[in-house]
């Protein structure tokens, strides 16, 4: 028995693009294109080898096709969100050009074709490059904060916002995740009382920004810089989570916290560790966000601490299971967050 991934076959990849160029059905598959879209033919495919949960094909230097590996019934957020943002005129997110889905037994998104940004570099690569060169990254971080706020504002306009986030329910869910994480990773247990304090404070804090659609998994690897501009990609969320959860409204502070944790991760990739570099980037990012959003994440102390703590707890479990050598990175944040006093 031989198992072969057809996306590695250039001919199969070419046939897939040819089918995406023409809206219509093929058995249980339906192919659709955005209005007024003409996709040229004859673009050479190449399969990206980056480590990710999906497969990505680049056609020439014009398009990138993401083929989803974990399929759930419904519209995938990586099609739904960029499409809605394009309708809002938000240029920070590449708009879908074409997509295909299955119609049986239940409709489900299988893949999305979007413009490819040639010469773009992701934020993680750029941050590590700056660290290696001893360069400051605050200008880029500030612009990234502004770009994040622009995407959040467009998301709030494109999708219905909820009432203010029910902090007590969110705090309960965070506390439950903490208990499960401490059971799985014994090194976390001494810090549980201090970390639980972050969630207790969340339950009684002020309303904060409205809950809305957000990215859900924002970090430096999910942003691209091209032509001196930041772009946000990969709105799919965590593929293992239920689709209903990934499409739910949440506090935009969650995205901010994810990016702040990413700056910390980047700073710890160099020896000696440069905490001041991470601190300056975090401050610049929040300042850029505040300048565009109209509210400052740094002034939402309880919200920010709780979401950053929840993210760090997730990171501890992930690293313990998949990359034990990286476990000291989130554990350093756990120690800091457990003793945070405001």
mmCIF file of C-alpha atoms in Angstrom:
data_model
loop_
_atom_site.group_PDB
_atom_site.id
_atom_site.type_symbol
_atom_site.label_atom_id
_atom_site.label_comp_id
_atom_site.label_asym_id
_atom_site.label_seq_id
_atom_site.Cartn_x
_atom_site.Cartn_y
_atom_site.Cartn_z
ATOM 1 C CA UNK A 1 0.000 0.000 0.000
ATOM 2 C CA UNK A 2 1.417 3.377 -1.020
ATOM 3 C CA UNK A 3 0.048 6.672 0.277
ATOM 4 C CA UNK A 4 0.934 9.794 -1.707
ATOM 5 C CA UNK A 5 -0.008 13.427 -1.099
ATOM 6 C CA UNK A 6 -1.330 14.705 -4.428
ATOM 7 C CA UNK A 7 -0.270 18.268 -3.632
ATOM 8 C CA UNK A 8 3.343 17.172 -4.147
ATOM 9 C CA UNK A 9 2.472 16.311 -7.742
ATOM 10 C CA UNK A 10 2.856 19.457 -9.931
ATOM 11 C CA UNK A 11 0.271 18.137 -12.389
ATOM 12 C CA UNK A 12 -2.336 17.671 -9.652
ATOM 13 C CA UNK A 13 -1.572 21.140 -8.305
ATOM 14 C CA UNK A 14 -1.962 22.625 -11.796
ATOM 15 C CA UNK A 15 -5.297 20.874 -12.254
ATOM 16 C CA UNK A 16 -6.528 22.247 -8.955
ATOM 17 C CA UNK A 17 -5.748 25.818 -9.983
ATOM 18 C CA UNK A 18 -7.351 25.245 -13.383
ATOM 19 C CA UNK A 19 -10.532 24.146 -11.631
ATOM 20 C CA UNK A 20 -10.475 27.132 -9.273
ATOM 21 C CA UNK A 21 -10.411 29.463 -12.283
ATOM 22 C CA UNK A 22 -13.867 28.306 -13.366
ATOM 23 C CA UNK A 23 -16.777 28.459 -10.890
ATOM 24 C CA UNK A 24 -18.965 25.371 -10.832
ATOM 25 C CA UNK A 25 -19.308 21.893 -9.392
ATOM 26 C CA UNK A 26 -17.454 18.630 -9.798
ATOM 27 C CA UNK A 27 -19.254 15.836 -8.013
ATOM 28 C CA UNK A 28 -19.564 16.831 -4.334
ATOM 29 C CA UNK A 29 -17.113 19.721 -4.789
ATOM 30 C CA UNK A 30 -18.101 23.300 -5.500
ATOM 31 C CA UNK A 31 -15.605 25.888 -6.805
ATOM 32 C CA UNK A 32 -16.287 29.603 -6.364
ATOM 33 C CA UNK A 33 -14.497 32.847 -7.189
ATOM 34 C CA UNK A 34 -14.815 36.387 -5.888
ATOM 35 C CA UNK A 35 -16.803 38.784 -8.112
ATOM 36 C CA UNK A 36 -14.920 40.348 -11.038
ATOM 37 C CA UNK A 37 -11.984 37.981 -10.550
ATOM 38 C CA UNK A 38 -9.883 36.598 -13.379
ATOM 39 C CA UNK A 39 -7.225 34.079 -12.409
ATOM 40 C CA UNK A 40 -4.510 33.588 -15.053
ATOM 41 C CA UNK A 41 -3.471 30.104 -16.043
ATOM 42 C CA UNK A 42 -0.032 28.607 -16.482
ATOM 43 C CA UNK A 43 1.269 29.563 -13.029
ATOM 44 C CA UNK A 44 3.911 27.113 -11.791
ATOM 45 C CA UNK A 45 3.010 25.582 -8.395
ATOM 46 C CA UNK A 46 5.346 24.990 -5.489
ATOM 47 C CA UNK A 47 4.455 23.451 -2.155
ATOM 48 C CA UNK A 48 5.667 25.315 0.907
ATOM 49 C CA UNK A 49 7.493 23.156 3.436
ATOM 50 C CA UNK A 50 6.807 25.315 6.508
ATOM 51 C CA UNK A 51 5.650 23.449 9.600
ATOM 52 C CA UNK A 52 1.906 24.039 9.896
ATOM 53 C CA UNK A 53 -1.381 22.242 10.306
ATOM 54 C CA UNK A 54 -2.413 22.844 6.674
ATOM 55 C CA UNK A 55 -0.783 22.666 3.249
ATOM 56 C CA UNK A 56 0.033 25.768 1.196
ATOM 57 C CA UNK A 57 0.664 25.933 -2.542
ATOM 58 C CA UNK A 58 2.168 29.028 -4.138
ATOM 59 C CA UNK A 59 1.362 29.635 -7.799
ATOM 60 C CA UNK A 60 4.059 31.697 -9.502
ATOM 61 C CA UNK A 61 4.419 34.819 -7.399
ATOM 62 C CA UNK A 62 0.728 35.637 -7.668
ATOM 63 C CA UNK A 63 -1.379 33.410 -5.410
ATOM 64 C CA UNK A 64 -1.210 31.131 -2.403
ATOM 65 C CA UNK A 65 -3.695 28.304 -1.859
ATOM 66 C CA UNK A 66 -4.252 27.034 1.660
ATOM 67 C CA UNK A 67 -5.675 23.511 1.719
ATOM 68 C CA UNK A 68 -7.229 22.677 5.084
ATOM 69 C CA UNK A 69 -6.314 19.382 6.718
ATOM 70 C CA UNK A 70 -8.820 19.362 9.577
ATOM 71 C CA UNK A 71 -12.284 19.718 8.106
ATOM 72 C CA UNK A 72 -15.361 20.708 10.093
ATOM 73 C CA UNK A 73 -18.844 21.431 8.725
ATOM 74 C CA UNK A 74 -19.436 25.127 8.119
ATOM 75 C CA UNK A 75 -17.577 28.121 6.741
ATOM 76 C CA UNK A 76 -13.922 28.190 7.758
ATOM 77 C CA UNK A 77 -12.978 31.512 9.429
ATOM 78 C CA UNK A 78 -10.000 31.808 7.060
ATOM 79 C CA UNK A 79 -12.525 32.294 4.260
ATOM 80 C CA UNK A 80 -15.272 34.059 6.186
ATOM 81 C CA UNK A 81 -13.169 36.719 7.942
ATOM 82 C CA UNK A 82 -10.890 37.895 5.090
ATOM 83 C CA UNK A 83 -13.931 38.044 2.816
ATOM 84 C CA UNK A 84 -15.843 40.204 5.289
ATOM 85 C CA UNK A 85 -12.828 42.459 5.871
ATOM 86 C CA UNK A 86 -12.353 42.916 2.127
ATOM 87 C CA UNK A 87 -15.971 44.101 1.934
ATOM 88 C CA UNK A 88 -15.094 46.645 4.633
ATOM 89 C CA UNK A 89 -12.190 47.922 2.557
ATOM 90 C CA UNK A 90 -9.609 46.696 5.062
ATOM 91 C CA UNK A 91 -6.332 46.348 3.160
ATOM 92 C CA UNK A 92 -4.474 44.735 6.064
ATOM 93 C CA UNK A 93 -5.751 41.256 5.149
ATOM 94 C CA UNK A 94 -5.316 39.614 1.700
ATOM 95 C CA UNK A 95 -8.803 39.072 0.274
ATOM 96 C CA UNK A 96 -9.984 35.631 -0.911
ATOM 97 C CA UNK A 97 -9.769 35.220 -4.675
ATOM 98 C CA UNK A 98 -11.307 31.746 -4.997
ATOM 99 C CA UNK A 99 -12.215 28.818 -2.777
ATOM 100 C CA UNK A 100 -13.660 25.333 -2.913
ATOM 101 C CA UNK A 101 -15.837 23.328 -0.576
ATOM 102 C CA UNK A 102 -17.615 20.063 -0.287
ATOM 103 C CA UNK A 103 -21.406 19.968 -0.437
ATOM 104 C CA UNK A 104 -21.848 16.449 0.945
ATOM 105 C CA UNK A 105 -22.583 15.170 3.503
ATOM 106 C CA UNK A 106 -22.389 18.688 5.019
ATOM 107 C CA UNK A 107 -20.994 21.885 3.460
ATOM 108 C CA UNK A 108 -17.402 22.491 4.569
ATOM 109 C CA UNK A 109 -14.575 24.714 3.329
ATOM 110 C CA UNK A 110 -11.659 22.758 1.838
ATOM 111 C CA UNK A 111 -9.310 25.474 0.561
ATOM 112 C CA UNK A 112 -8.890 29.210 -0.055
ATOM 113 C CA UNK A 113 -6.855 30.997 -2.746
ATOM 114 C CA UNK A 114 -5.495 34.441 -1.835
ATOM 115 C CA UNK A 115 -2.992 36.914 -3.308
ATOM 116 C CA UNK A 116 0.624 36.030 -2.567
ATOM 117 C CA UNK A 117 2.855 38.788 -1.198
ATOM 118 C CA UNK A 118 6.253 38.270 -2.894
ATOM 119 C CA UNK A 119 9.184 39.431 -0.844
ATOM 120 C CA UNK A 120 7.154 39.458 2.361
ATOM 121 C CA UNK A 121 8.731 38.318 5.636
ATOM 122 C CA UNK A 122 6.813 37.200 8.690
ATOM 123 C CA UNK A 123 7.099 39.104 11.945
ATOM 124 C CA UNK A 124 8.895 36.280 13.736
ATOM 125 C CA UNK A 125 11.694 36.220 11.159
ATOM 126 C CA UNK A 126 12.009 40.001 11.237
ATOM 127 C CA UNK A 127 12.101 40.114 15.037
ATOM 128 C CA UNK A 128 14.823 37.465 15.235
ATOM 129 C CA UNK A 129 16.766 39.266 12.517
ATOM 130 C CA UNK A 130 16.614 42.500 14.509
ATOM 131 C CA UNK A 131 17.730 40.723 17.677
ATOM 132 C CA UNK A 132 20.656 39.068 15.889
ATOM 133 C CA UNK A 133 21.790 42.427 14.519
ATOM 134 C CA UNK A 134 21.293 44.214 17.821
ATOM 135 C CA UNK A 135 18.683 46.452 16.204
ATOM 136 C CA UNK A 136 15.726 48.157 17.786
ATOM 137 C CA UNK A 137 12.284 46.866 16.766
ATOM 138 C CA UNK A 138 10.031 49.428 18.414
ATOM 139 C CA UNK A 139 9.099 51.274 15.216
ATOM 140 C CA UNK A 140 7.920 48.031 13.632
ATOM 141 C CA UNK A 141 6.145 47.001 16.870
ATOM 142 C CA UNK A 142 4.306 50.317 17.061
ATOM 143 C CA UNK A 143 3.169 50.016 13.438
ATOM 144 C CA UNK A 144 2.100 46.443 14.100
ATOM 145 C CA UNK A 145 -0.009 47.609 17.038
ATOM 146 C CA UNK A 146 -1.704 50.135 14.791
ATOM 147 C CA UNK A 147 -2.325 47.469 12.137
ATOM 148 C CA UNK A 148 -3.847 45.151 14.750
ATOM 149 C CA UNK A 149 -6.210 47.898 15.890
ATOM 150 C CA UNK A 150 -7.255 48.598 12.298
ATOM 151 C CA UNK A 151 -8.119 44.932 11.813
ATOM 152 C CA UNK A 152 -10.070 44.875 15.078
ATOM 153 C CA UNK A 153 -12.034 47.976 14.071
ATOM 154 C CA UNK A 154 -12.839 46.419 10.693
ATOM 155 C CA UNK A 155 -13.900 43.172 12.378
ATOM 156 C CA UNK A 156 -16.193 45.093 14.728
ATOM 157 C CA UNK A 157 -17.802 46.773 11.720
ATOM 158 C CA UNK A 158 -18.073 43.554 9.684
ATOM 159 C CA UNK A 159 -19.560 41.303 12.364
ATOM 160 C CA UNK A 160 -22.073 41.917 15.147
ATOM 161 C CA UNK A 161 -20.423 42.733 18.460
ATOM 162 C CA UNK A 162 -21.698 41.127 21.632
ATOM 163 C CA UNK A 163 -22.518 42.842 24.875
ATOM 164 C CA UNK A 164 -19.557 43.399 27.140
ATOM 165 C CA UNK A 165 -17.621 40.207 27.746
ATOM 166 C CA UNK A 166 -19.031 38.156 30.609
ATOM 167 C CA UNK A 167 -15.868 38.267 32.691
ATOM 168 C CA UNK A 168 -17.085 35.852 35.363
ATOM 169 C CA UNK A 169 -17.736 33.120 32.808
ATOM 170 C CA UNK A 170 -14.420 33.806 31.047
ATOM 171 C CA UNK A 171 -12.594 33.714 34.385
ATOM 172 C CA UNK A 172 -14.180 30.365 35.235
ATOM 173 C CA UNK A 173 -13.042 28.897 31.918
ATOM 174 C CA UNK A 174 -9.514 30.234 32.433
ATOM 175 C CA UNK A 175 -9.389 28.793 35.962
ATOM 176 C CA UNK A 176 -10.513 25.410 34.668
ATOM 177 C CA UNK A 177 -7.753 25.452 32.047
ATOM 178 C CA UNK A 178 -5.237 26.365 34.744
ATOM 179 C CA UNK A 179 -6.276 23.426 36.924
ATOM 180 C CA UNK A 180 -6.018 21.022 33.997
ATOM 181 C CA UNK A 181 -2.619 22.442 33.020
ATOM 182 C CA UNK A 182 -1.261 22.135 36.553
ATOM 183 C CA UNK A 183 -2.351 18.520 36.610
ATOM 184 C CA UNK A 184 -0.536 17.878 33.323
ATOM 185 C CA UNK A 185 2.628 19.893 34.104
ATOM 186 C CA UNK A 186 3.744 19.606 37.757
ATOM 187 C CA UNK A 187 6.185 22.525 37.399
ATOM 188 C CA UNK A 188 3.168 24.823 37.157
ATOM 189 C CA UNK A 189 1.639 23.841 40.517
ATOM 190 C CA UNK A 190 3.599 26.190 42.850
ATOM 191 C CA UNK A 191 2.345 29.174 40.853
ATOM 192 C CA UNK A 192 -1.346 28.234 40.763
ATOM 193 C CA UNK A 193 -2.454 30.497 43.669
ATOM 194 C CA UNK A 194 -0.837 33.583 42.155
ATOM 195 C CA UNK A 195 -2.123 32.804 38.686
ATOM 196 C CA UNK A 196 -5.630 32.156 39.964
ATOM 197 C CA UNK A 197 -5.539 35.640 41.416
ATOM 198 C CA UNK A 198 -5.371 37.015 37.857
ATOM 199 C CA UNK A 199 -8.602 35.232 36.981
ATOM 200 C CA UNK A 200 -10.305 36.276 40.241
ATOM 201 C CA UNK A 201 -9.458 39.898 39.415
ATOM 202 C CA UNK A 202 -10.892 39.468 35.916
ATOM 203 C CA UNK A 203 -14.233 38.322 37.312
ATOM 204 C CA UNK A 204 -14.727 41.644 39.120
ATOM 205 C CA UNK A 205 -13.020 44.127 36.750
ATOM 206 C CA UNK A 206 -14.747 46.845 34.720
ATOM 207 C CA UNK A 207 -16.501 46.068 31.462
ATOM 208 C CA UNK A 208 -13.646 46.823 29.067
ATOM 209 C CA UNK A 209 -14.062 46.732 25.270
ATOM 210 C CA UNK A 210 -16.990 44.947 23.678
ATOM 211 C CA UNK A 211 -16.564 41.299 22.818
ATOM 212 C CA UNK A 212 -16.244 40.898 19.041
ATOM 213 C CA UNK A 213 -14.763 38.669 16.360
ATOM 214 C CA UNK A 214 -11.000 38.606 16.703
ATOM 215 C CA UNK A 215 -8.067 36.785 15.130
ATOM 216 C CA UNK A 216 -7.890 34.282 17.978
ATOM 217 C CA UNK A 217 -4.302 33.093 17.528
ATOM 218 C CA UNK A 218 -2.325 36.274 16.931
ATOM 219 C CA UNK A 219 1.476 36.178 17.170
ATOM 220 C CA UNK A 220 4.501 37.287 15.168
ATOM 221 C CA UNK A 221 4.246 34.300 12.844
ATOM 222 C CA UNK A 222 0.737 35.366 11.783
ATOM 223 C CA UNK A 223 1.751 38.757 10.388
ATOM 224 C CA UNK A 224 3.674 39.648 7.239
ATOM 225 C CA UNK A 225 5.592 42.791 6.358
ATOM 226 C CA UNK A 226 5.739 43.771 2.699
ATOM 227 C CA UNK A 227 6.329 47.165 1.096
ATOM 228 C CA UNK A 228 6.795 48.676 4.575
ATOM 229 C CA UNK A 229 3.275 47.615 5.633
ATOM 230 C CA UNK A 230 1.978 44.973 8.035
ATOM 231 C CA UNK A 231 -0.563 42.378 6.907
ATOM 232 C CA UNK A 232 -2.464 39.927 9.123
ATOM 233 C CA UNK A 233 -2.993 36.354 7.914
ATOM 234 C CA UNK A 234 -4.289 32.955 9.070
ATOM 235 C CA UNK A 235 -7.678 33.637 10.661
ATOM 236 C CA UNK A 236 -8.442 29.943 10.950
ATOM 237 C CA UNK A 237 -7.697 29.791 14.660
ATOM 238 C CA UNK A 238 -6.640 26.568 16.345
ATOM 239 C CA UNK A 239 -7.869 23.829 13.935
ATOM 240 C CA UNK A 240 -8.418 21.351 16.769
ATOM 241 C CA UNK A 241 -10.968 23.632 18.450
ATOM 242 C CA UNK A 242 -14.670 23.472 17.502
ATOM 243 C CA UNK A 243 -15.657 25.777 14.660
ATOM 244 C CA UNK A 244 -18.351 27.407 16.805
ATOM 245 C CA UNK A 245 -15.712 28.402 19.349
ATOM 246 C CA UNK A 246 -13.376 29.806 16.708
ATOM 247 C CA UNK A 247 -16.211 31.917 15.270
ATOM 248 C CA UNK A 248 -17.394 33.224 18.648
ATOM 249 C CA UNK A 249 -17.028 36.785 19.937
ATOM 250 C CA UNK A 250 -14.183 37.365 22.383
ATOM 251 C CA UNK A 251 -12.333 40.263 23.950
ATOM 252 C CA UNK A 252 -9.849 41.932 21.559
ATOM 253 C CA UNK A 253 -7.450 41.937 24.514
ATOM 254 C CA UNK A 254 -6.901 38.257 23.797
ATOM 255 C CA UNK A 255 -5.210 39.109 20.495
ATOM 256 C CA UNK A 256 -3.127 41.824 22.158
ATOM 257 C CA UNK A 257 -1.977 39.398 24.846
ATOM 258 C CA UNK A 258 -0.998 36.829 22.217
ATOM 259 C CA UNK A 259 1.246 39.331 20.461
ATOM 260 C CA UNK A 260 2.820 40.490 23.726
ATOM 261 C CA UNK A 261 3.705 36.902 24.542
ATOM 262 C CA UNK A 262 5.218 36.545 21.064
ATOM 263 C CA UNK A 263 7.638 39.428 21.678
ATOM 264 C CA UNK A 264 8.753 37.652 24.846
ATOM 265 C CA UNK A 265 9.289 34.424 22.921
ATOM 266 C CA UNK A 266 11.392 36.210 20.310
ATOM 267 C CA UNK A 267 13.584 37.937 22.909
ATOM 268 C CA UNK A 268 14.416 34.593 24.497
ATOM 269 C CA UNK A 269 15.744 33.102 21.282
ATOM 270 C CA UNK A 270 19.021 34.993 21.721
ATOM 271 C CA UNK A 271 21.652 34.551 24.419
ATOM 272 C CA UNK A 272 21.934 36.391 26.655
ATOM 273 C CA UNK A 273 18.197 36.987 27.021
ATOM 274 C CA UNK A 274 17.202 40.567 26.317
ATOM 275 C CA UNK A 275 14.148 41.332 28.472
ATOM 276 C CA UNK A 276 14.500 45.056 27.841
ATOM 277 C CA UNK A 277 14.094 44.473 24.096
ATOM 278 C CA UNK A 278 10.838 42.617 24.727
ATOM 279 C CA UNK A 279 9.619 45.289 27.167
ATOM 280 C CA UNK A 280 10.219 48.097 24.670
ATOM 281 C CA UNK A 281 8.447 46.162 21.912
ATOM 282 C CA UNK A 282 5.488 45.442 24.161
ATOM 283 C CA UNK A 283 5.178 49.100 25.133
ATOM 284 C CA UNK A 284 5.495 50.272 21.527
ATOM 285 C CA UNK A 285 2.938 47.739 20.314
ATOM 286 C CA UNK A 286 0.375 48.828 22.920
ATOM 287 C CA UNK A 287 1.058 52.496 22.161
ATOM 288 C CA UNK A 288 0.468 51.905 18.457
ATOM 289 C CA UNK A 289 -2.700 49.977 19.212
ATOM 290 C CA UNK A 290 -4.013 52.709 21.521
ATOM 291 C CA UNK A 291 -3.345 55.433 18.970
ATOM 292 C CA UNK A 292 -5.661 53.755 16.462
ATOM 293 C CA UNK A 293 -8.173 51.924 18.649
ATOM 294 C CA UNK A 294 -8.946 54.808 20.985
ATOM 295 C CA UNK A 295 -8.320 52.776 24.143
ATOM 296 C CA UNK A 296 -5.085 51.582 25.710
ATOM 297 C CA UNK A 297 -4.645 47.874 26.546
ATOM 298 C CA UNK A 298 -2.109 48.841 29.224
ATOM 299 C CA UNK A 299 -4.855 50.598 31.185
ATOM 300 C CA UNK A 300 -6.969 47.438 31.237
ATOM 301 C CA UNK A 301 -4.719 45.858 33.848
ATOM 302 C CA UNK A 302 -6.949 43.007 34.981
ATOM 303 C CA UNK A 303 -8.051 42.140 31.454
ATOM 304 C CA UNK A 304 -4.552 42.137 30.045
ATOM 305 C CA UNK A 305 -3.047 40.185 32.919
ATOM 306 C CA UNK A 306 -5.764 37.516 32.761
ATOM 307 C CA UNK A 307 -5.499 36.995 29.013
ATOM 308 C CA UNK A 308 -1.714 36.984 29.064
ATOM 309 C CA UNK A 309 -1.773 34.504 31.937
ATOM 310 C CA UNK A 310 -4.221 32.260 30.093
ATOM 311 C CA UNK A 311 -1.969 32.356 27.035
ATOM 312 C CA UNK A 312 1.133 31.520 29.075
ATOM 313 C CA UNK A 313 -0.657 28.577 30.714
ATOM 314 C CA UNK A 314 -1.530 27.250 27.254
ATOM 315 C CA UNK A 315 2.103 27.685 26.195
ATOM 316 C CA UNK A 316 3.354 25.715 29.201
ATOM 317 C CA UNK A 317 1.205 22.720 28.269
ATOM 318 C CA UNK A 318 2.129 22.958 24.598
ATOM 319 C CA UNK A 319 5.871 23.170 25.234
ATOM 320 C CA UNK A 320 5.823 20.388 27.818
ATOM 321 C CA UNK A 321 4.152 18.094 25.305
ATOM 322 C CA UNK A 322 5.876 19.082 22.080
ATOM 323 C CA UNK A 323 9.054 21.111 22.759
ATOM 324 C CA UNK A 324 10.346 20.506 26.295
ATOM 325 C CA UNK A 325 13.509 22.519 25.602
ATOM 326 C CA UNK A 326 11.308 25.595 25.158
ATOM 327 C CA UNK A 327 9.438 25.154 28.449
ATOM 328 C CA UNK A 328 11.578 27.761 30.304
ATOM 329 C CA UNK A 329 10.207 30.485 28.012
ATOM 330 C CA UNK A 330 6.579 30.374 29.205
ATOM 331 C CA UNK A 331 7.647 29.358 32.719
ATOM 332 C CA UNK A 332 9.550 32.654 33.051
ATOM 333 C CA UNK A 333 6.328 34.468 32.151
ATOM 334 C CA UNK A 334 4.391 32.318 34.616
ATOM 335 C CA UNK A 335 6.710 33.411 37.439
ATOM 336 C CA UNK A 336 6.305 37.069 36.464
ATOM 337 C CA UNK A 337 2.543 36.910 36.089
ATOM 338 C CA UNK A 338 2.059 35.011 39.352
ATOM 339 C CA UNK A 339 3.603 37.849 41.338
ATOM 340 C CA UNK A 340 2.092 40.719 39.286
ATOM 341 C CA UNK A 341 0.594 43.343 41.597
ATOM 342 C CA UNK A 342 -0.837 45.759 39.040
#
